[in-house]
mmCIF file of C-alpha atoms in Angstrom:
data_model
loop_
_atom_site.group_PDB
_atom_site.id
_atom_site.type_symbol
_atom_site.label_atom_id
_atom_site.label_comp_id
_atom_site.label_asym_id
_atom_site.label_seq_id
_atom_site.Cartn_x
_atom_site.Cartn_y
_atom_site.Cartn_z
ATOM 1 C CA MET S 494 0.663 -4.772 74.090
ATOM 2 C CA ALA S 495 3.889 -6.942 73.462
ATOM 3 C CA TYR S 496 5.747 -5.898 70.300
ATOM 4 C CA ARG S 497 8.574 -8.381 69.006
ATOM 5 C CA ILE S 498 11.126 -7.240 66.758
ATOM 6 C CA ILE S 499 14.377 -7.992 65.681
ATOM 7 C CA PHE S 500 17.449 -6.156 64.435
ATOM 8 C CA TRP S 501 19.961 -7.495 61.873
ATOM 9 C CA CYS S 502 22.175 -6.939 59.057
ATOM 10 C CA PRO S 503 20.805 -8.600 55.956
ATOM 11 C CA ARG S 504 23.602 -9.143 53.228
ATOM 12 C CA ASN S 505 23.623 -7.252 49.998
ATOM 13 C CA GLY S 506 20.596 -8.610 47.934
ATOM 14 C CA VAL S 507 18.887 -10.207 50.821
ATOM 15 C CA ASP S 508 14.969 -9.127 51.285
ATOM 16 C CA VAL S 509 13.474 -10.681 54.226
ATOM 17 C CA TRP S 510 10.013 -9.878 53.489
ATOM 18 C CA PRO S 511 8.778 -11.520 50.604
ATOM 19 C CA PRO S 512 6.840 -13.706 49.989
ATOM 20 C CA ALA S 513 4.176 -12.159 51.849
ATOM 21 C CA LYS S 514 2.543 -15.433 53.488
ATOM 22 C CA GLN S 515 5.854 -17.017 54.857
ATOM 23 C CA PRO S 516 8.594 -14.084 54.683
ATOM 24 C CA LEU S 517 12.344 -15.139 54.264
ATOM 25 C CA GLY S 518 12.498 -13.582 57.501
ATOM 26 C CA GLU S 519 10.764 -15.980 59.469
ATOM 27 C CA ALA S 520 13.415 -18.612 58.401
ATOM 28 C CA ILE S 521 16.310 -16.688 59.084
ATOM 29 C CA ARG S 522 14.718 -15.792 62.446
ATOM 30 C CA GLU S 523 14.510 -19.429 63.193
ATOM 31 C CA VAL S 524 17.985 -20.070 62.478
ATOM 32 C CA VAL S 525 19.620 -17.526 64.512
ATOM 33 C CA LEU S 526 17.198 -17.828 67.459
ATOM 34 C CA SER S 527 18.190 -21.784 67.383
ATOM 35 C CA GLY S 528 21.678 -20.551 68.047
ATOM 36 C CA ASN S 529 22.978 -21.164 64.474
ATOM 37 C CA HIS S 530 24.760 -18.826 61.952
ATOM 38 C CA SER S 531 22.841 -17.390 58.755
ATOM 39 C CA GLU S 532 24.493 -16.975 55.579
ATOM 40 C CA LEU S 533 22.123 -14.458 54.722
ATOM 41 C CA LEU S 534 23.238 -12.130 57.509
ATOM 42 C CA GLU S 535 26.073 -10.080 58.294
ATOM 43 C CA PRO S 536 27.656 -10.366 61.741
ATOM 44 C CA PHE S 537 27.686 -6.835 63.459
ATOM 45 C CA PRO S 538 28.623 -6.166 66.959
ATOM 46 C CA ALA S 539 25.114 -6.858 68.725
ATOM 47 C CA GLU S 540 26.390 -6.867 72.291
ATOM 48 C CA GLU S 541 27.832 -3.388 71.413
ATOM 49 C CA MET S 542 24.452 -2.511 70.568
ATOM 50 C CA LEU S 543 23.163 -3.927 74.123
ATOM 51 C CA LEU S 544 25.518 -1.314 75.740
ATOM 52 C CA TYR S 545 24.363 1.451 73.718
ATOM 53 C CA LEU S 546 20.749 0.604 74.778
ATOM 54 C CA ALA S 547 21.956 0.439 78.434
ATOM 55 C CA THR S 548 23.204 3.775 78.019
ATOM 56 C CA ALA S 549 20.199 5.484 76.309
ATOM 57 C CA PHE S 550 17.726 3.952 79.149
ATOM 58 C CA PRO S 551 20.084 4.328 82.531
ATOM 59 C CA GLN S 552 17.828 2.473 84.634
ATOM 60 C CA SER S 553 18.241 -0.598 82.638
ATOM 61 C CA ARG S 554 19.771 -3.821 84.046
ATOM 62 C CA THR S 555 21.158 -7.078 82.815
ATOM 63 C CA ASN S 556 19.500 -10.071 84.412
ATOM 64 C CA GLU S 557 21.212 -13.438 84.923
ATOM 65 C CA THR S 558 20.649 -14.933 81.705
ATOM 66 C CA GLY S 559 22.189 -11.760 79.921
ATOM 67 C CA LYS S 560 18.885 -10.124 78.915
ATOM 68 C CA LEU S 561 19.017 -6.118 79.066
ATOM 69 C CA GLN S 562 15.617 -5.215 80.882
ATOM 70 C CA TRP S 563 14.027 -1.702 81.490
ATOM 71 C CA ASN S 564 10.756 -0.593 82.387
ATOM 72 C CA ASN S 565 9.387 2.984 83.447
ATOM 73 C CA GLU S 566 7.304 3.568 86.454
ATOM 74 C CA LEU S 567 4.134 2.591 84.210
ATOM 75 C CA ASP S 568 5.817 -0.730 83.671
ATOM 76 C CA HIS S 569 6.188 0.277 79.933
ATOM 77 C CA GLY S 570 9.512 -1.064 78.770
ATOM 78 C CA PHE S 571 11.453 -4.150 76.969
ATOM 79 C CA VAL S 572 13.855 -7.060 77.135
ATOM 80 C CA ALA S 573 16.527 -7.069 74.672
ATOM 81 C CA LEU S 574 18.761 -10.322 73.749
ATOM 82 C CA ALA S 575 21.866 -10.141 71.746
ATOM 83 C CA GLY S 576 23.148 -13.151 69.485
ATOM 84 C CA PRO S 577 25.873 -13.356 67.277
ATOM 85 C CA GLN S 578 23.897 -11.795 64.337
ATOM 86 C CA PHE S 579 20.917 -10.108 65.681
ATOM 87 C CA VAL S 580 19.327 -8.197 68.719
ATOM 88 C CA GLU S 581 15.901 -9.219 69.544
ATOM 89 C CA MET S 582 13.670 -7.337 71.451
ATOM 90 C CA VAL S 583 10.188 -7.608 73.200
ATOM 91 C CA SER S 584 8.803 -4.180 74.147
ATOM 92 C CA PHE S 585 5.695 -3.413 75.982
ATOM 93 C CA ASP S 586 3.579 -0.208 75.547
ATOM 94 C CA LEU S 587 6.684 1.712 74.767
ATOM 95 C CA ALA S 588 6.233 5.640 74.218
ATOM 96 C CA ASP S 589 7.025 7.057 70.486
ATOM 97 C CA GLU S 590 10.327 8.606 71.863
ATOM 98 C CA ASP S 591 11.602 5.676 73.472
ATOM 99 C CA LEU S 592 10.890 3.483 70.223
ATOM 100 C CA ASP S 593 12.793 6.405 68.324
ATOM 101 C CA LYS S 594 15.933 6.094 70.668
ATOM 102 C CA ILE S 595 15.690 2.346 70.059
ATOM 103 C CA PHE S 596 15.666 2.477 66.293
ATOM 104 C CA THR S 597 18.240 5.550 66.201
ATOM 105 C CA ILE S 598 20.839 3.194 67.991
ATOM 106 C CA ALA S 599 20.014 0.541 65.386
ATOM 107 C CA GLU S 600 20.813 2.731 62.642
ATOM 108 C CA ARG S 601 24.092 3.439 64.028
ATOM 109 C CA PHE S 602 24.872 0.055 63.513
ATOM 110 C CA GLY S 603 23.434 -0.255 60.183
ATOM 111 C CA CYS S 604 20.663 -2.497 61.341
ATOM 112 C CA GLN S 605 17.565 -3.242 59.505
ATOM 113 C CA HIS S 606 14.449 -4.179 61.436
ATOM 114 C CA TYR S 607 12.262 -7.409 61.111
ATOM 115 C CA ASP S 608 8.620 -7.705 62.556
ATOM 116 C CA TRP S 609 6.404 -9.693 60.853
ATOM 117 C CA GLY S 610 3.424 -11.227 62.652
ATOM 118 C CA ASN S 611 3.259 -8.479 65.342
#
């Protein structure tokens, strides 16, 4: 099963989860994925986060479009893309220890995760 998650750093006082039917995070996600800047997010070194992910998953590779890809022998893995204010990741049947590694790296950068609709 695919799992889509975005890591980012909301400004102080910004809660991306309400309202329940259409969270603020969805609007922010649309803005940043379209290449625009959101005043509701802090900048963070997203490209550096990708480098940490590449180190934590040594068989990963960067494709021609700049996406970091990793998979194991069972084809469980992820594809990650960095933007100026976010890292978006789509994972495929990752083991708990692999997800833990990813979240530990995100915490190092002070990121919160957003995964509404998964």
